[in-house]
Amino acid sequence: MTTLSNEQTAIIRTERGLTIAGTRITLYQLMDYIHAGYPLNLIRHKFYITDQQFDAAISYIETYRTEVEAEYQIVLQQAEEIHQYWENRNRERFAQIATISSKPEQEAIRAKLNAWKAKIESRT
């Protein structure tokens, strides 16, 4: 897979993967929104990139759809593995935290937050 070239390289490969040149935005981040069915104009505005950068990214994704999709699936799998690792690693700690009794001043704050939450939920 090669990169697109205009006057400068628009899509580059970094340690993060395929990235829009001059940004920290990966094509995989755009793919999240594409797969979720977001309109392209909303995706572009979400990332605050120029029309040229966005057009180059979309063009690259369309031109190399198979390769980008394969890399995207690997990125999703790695993210899930990392999530599972930290969830498993922190499970015992979260259980310990849940058993710690709150201080009286924290209980008062918690009661206010719960009342506020109930008020908001009753509106919807």
Coordinates of C-alpha atoms in Angstrom, one line a residue:
M1 CA 0.0 0.0 0.0
T2 CA 1.5 3.3 -1.0
T3 CA 0.6 6.8 0.2
L4 CA -1.3 9.4 -1.9
S5 CA 0.9 12.3 -3.2
N6 CA -0.3 15.7 -4.1
E7 CA 2.2 18.5 -3.5
Q8 CA 2.9 16.7 -0.2
T9 CA 2.1 13.3 1.2
A10 CA -1.5 13.5 2.5
I11 CA -1.6 10.1 4.3
I12 CA 1.4 8.8 6.2
R13 CA 2.2 5.8 8.2
T14 CA 3.3 6.5 11.8
E15 CA 3.7 4.4 14.9
R16 CA -0.1 4.9 15.3
G17 CA -0.8 3.5 11.8
L18 CA -2.2 5.4 8.8
T19 CA -2.5 9.0 9.8
I20 CA -3.5 12.3 8.1
A21 CA -0.3 14.2 7.6
G22 CA 0.1 17.1 10.0
T23 CA -2.4 15.6 12.5
R24 CA -2.6 12.9 15.1
I25 CA -5.8 11.7 13.4
T26 CA -5.7 8.1 12.1
L27 CA -7.8 6.7 9.3
Y28 CA -9.1 4.2 11.8
Q29 CA -10.7 7.0 13.8
L30 CA -12.5 8.1 10.7
M31 CA -13.5 4.5 10.0
D32 CA -15.3 4.3 13.4
Y33 CA -17.6 7.1 12.2
I34 CA -17.9 5.7 8.7
H35 CA -19.0 2.3 10.1
A36 CA -21.4 4.0 12.5
G37 CA -23.1 5.6 9.4
Y38 CA -22.3 9.2 10.1
P39 CA -22.6 11.6 7.2
L40 CA -19.2 12.5 5.8
N41 CA -19.7 16.3 6.4
L42 CA -20.3 15.6 10.1
I43 CA -17.2 13.4 10.3
R44 CA -15.1 16.1 8.7
H45 CA -16.3 18.7 11.2
K46 CA -15.9 16.4 14.1
F47 CA -12.1 16.3 13.5
Y48 CA -11.6 19.9 12.6
I49 CA -9.5 19.2 9.5
T50 CA -9.4 21.0 6.2
D51 CA -11.5 19.9 3.3
Q52 CA -8.2 18.9 1.5
Q53 CA -7.1 16.7 4.4
F54 CA -10.5 15.1 4.7
D55 CA -10.9 14.5 0.9
A56 CA -7.4 12.9 0.8
A57 CA -8.3 10.6 3.7
I58 CA -11.6 9.6 2.2
S59 CA -10.0 9.1 -1.2
Y60 CA -7.3 7.0 0.4
I61 CA -9.9 4.8 2.2
E62 CA -11.9 4.3 -1.0
T63 CA -8.8 3.6 -3.1
Y64 CA -7.4 1.1 -0.6
R65 CA -10.6 -0.1 1.0
T66 CA -9.6 -3.7 1.4
E67 CA -6.2 -3.0 3.0
V68 CA -7.5 -0.2 5.2
E69 CA -10.5 -2.3 6.3
A70 CA -8.1 -5.2 7.2
E71 CA -5.9 -2.9 9.3
Y72 CA -9.0 -1.3 10.9
Q73 CA -10.2 -4.8 12.0
I74 CA -6.7 -5.5 13.6
V75 CA -6.9 -2.1 15.4
L76 CA -10.3 -3.0 16.8
Q77 CA -9.1 -6.4 17.9
Q78 CA -6.1 -4.9 19.6
A79 CA -8.2 -2.2 21.3
E80 CA -10.6 -4.9 22.7
E81 CA -7.6 -7.0 23.9
I82 CA -6.3 -3.9 25.8
H83 CA -9.7 -3.2 27.2
Q84 CA -10.1 -6.7 28.5
Y85 CA -6.6 -6.7 30.0
W86 CA -7.3 -3.6 32.0
E87 CA -10.8 -4.7 33.0
N88 CA -9.4 -8.0 34.3
R89 CA -6.5 -6.3 36.0
N90 CA -8.7 -3.7 37.8
R91 CA -11.6 -6.0 38.7
E92 CA -10.2 -6.8 42.2
R93 CA -9.4 -3.1 42.8
F94 CA -12.9 -2.0 41.8
A95 CA -14.4 -4.6 44.1
Q96 CA -12.2 -3.3 47.0
I97 CA -13.3 0.3 46.3
A98 CA -16.9 -0.8 46.3
T99 CA -16.6 -2.1 49.9
I100 CA -15.0 1.0 51.3
S101 CA -17.6 2.9 53.4
S102 CA -18.1 6.5 52.5
K103 CA -17.4 9.4 54.8
P104 CA -20.5 11.3 56.1
E105 CA -19.7 14.4 54.0
Q106 CA -19.4 12.1 50.9
E107 CA -22.8 10.6 51.7
A108 CA -24.4 14.0 51.7
I109 CA -22.8 14.8 48.3
R110 CA -23.9 11.4 47.0
A111 CA -27.5 12.0 48.2
K112 CA -27.5 15.4 46.4
L113 CA -26.2 13.8 43.2
N114 CA -28.7 11.0 43.3
A115 CA -31.6 13.6 43.8
W116 CA -30.3 15.6 40.9
K117 CA -30.0 12.5 38.7
A118 CA -33.6 11.4 39.7
K119 CA -34.9 14.9 38.8
I120 CA -33.2 14.8 35.4
E121 CA -34.4 11.3 34.6
S122 CA -38.0 12.2 35.6
R123 CA -38.0 14.9 32.8
T124 CA -37.2 12.4 30.1

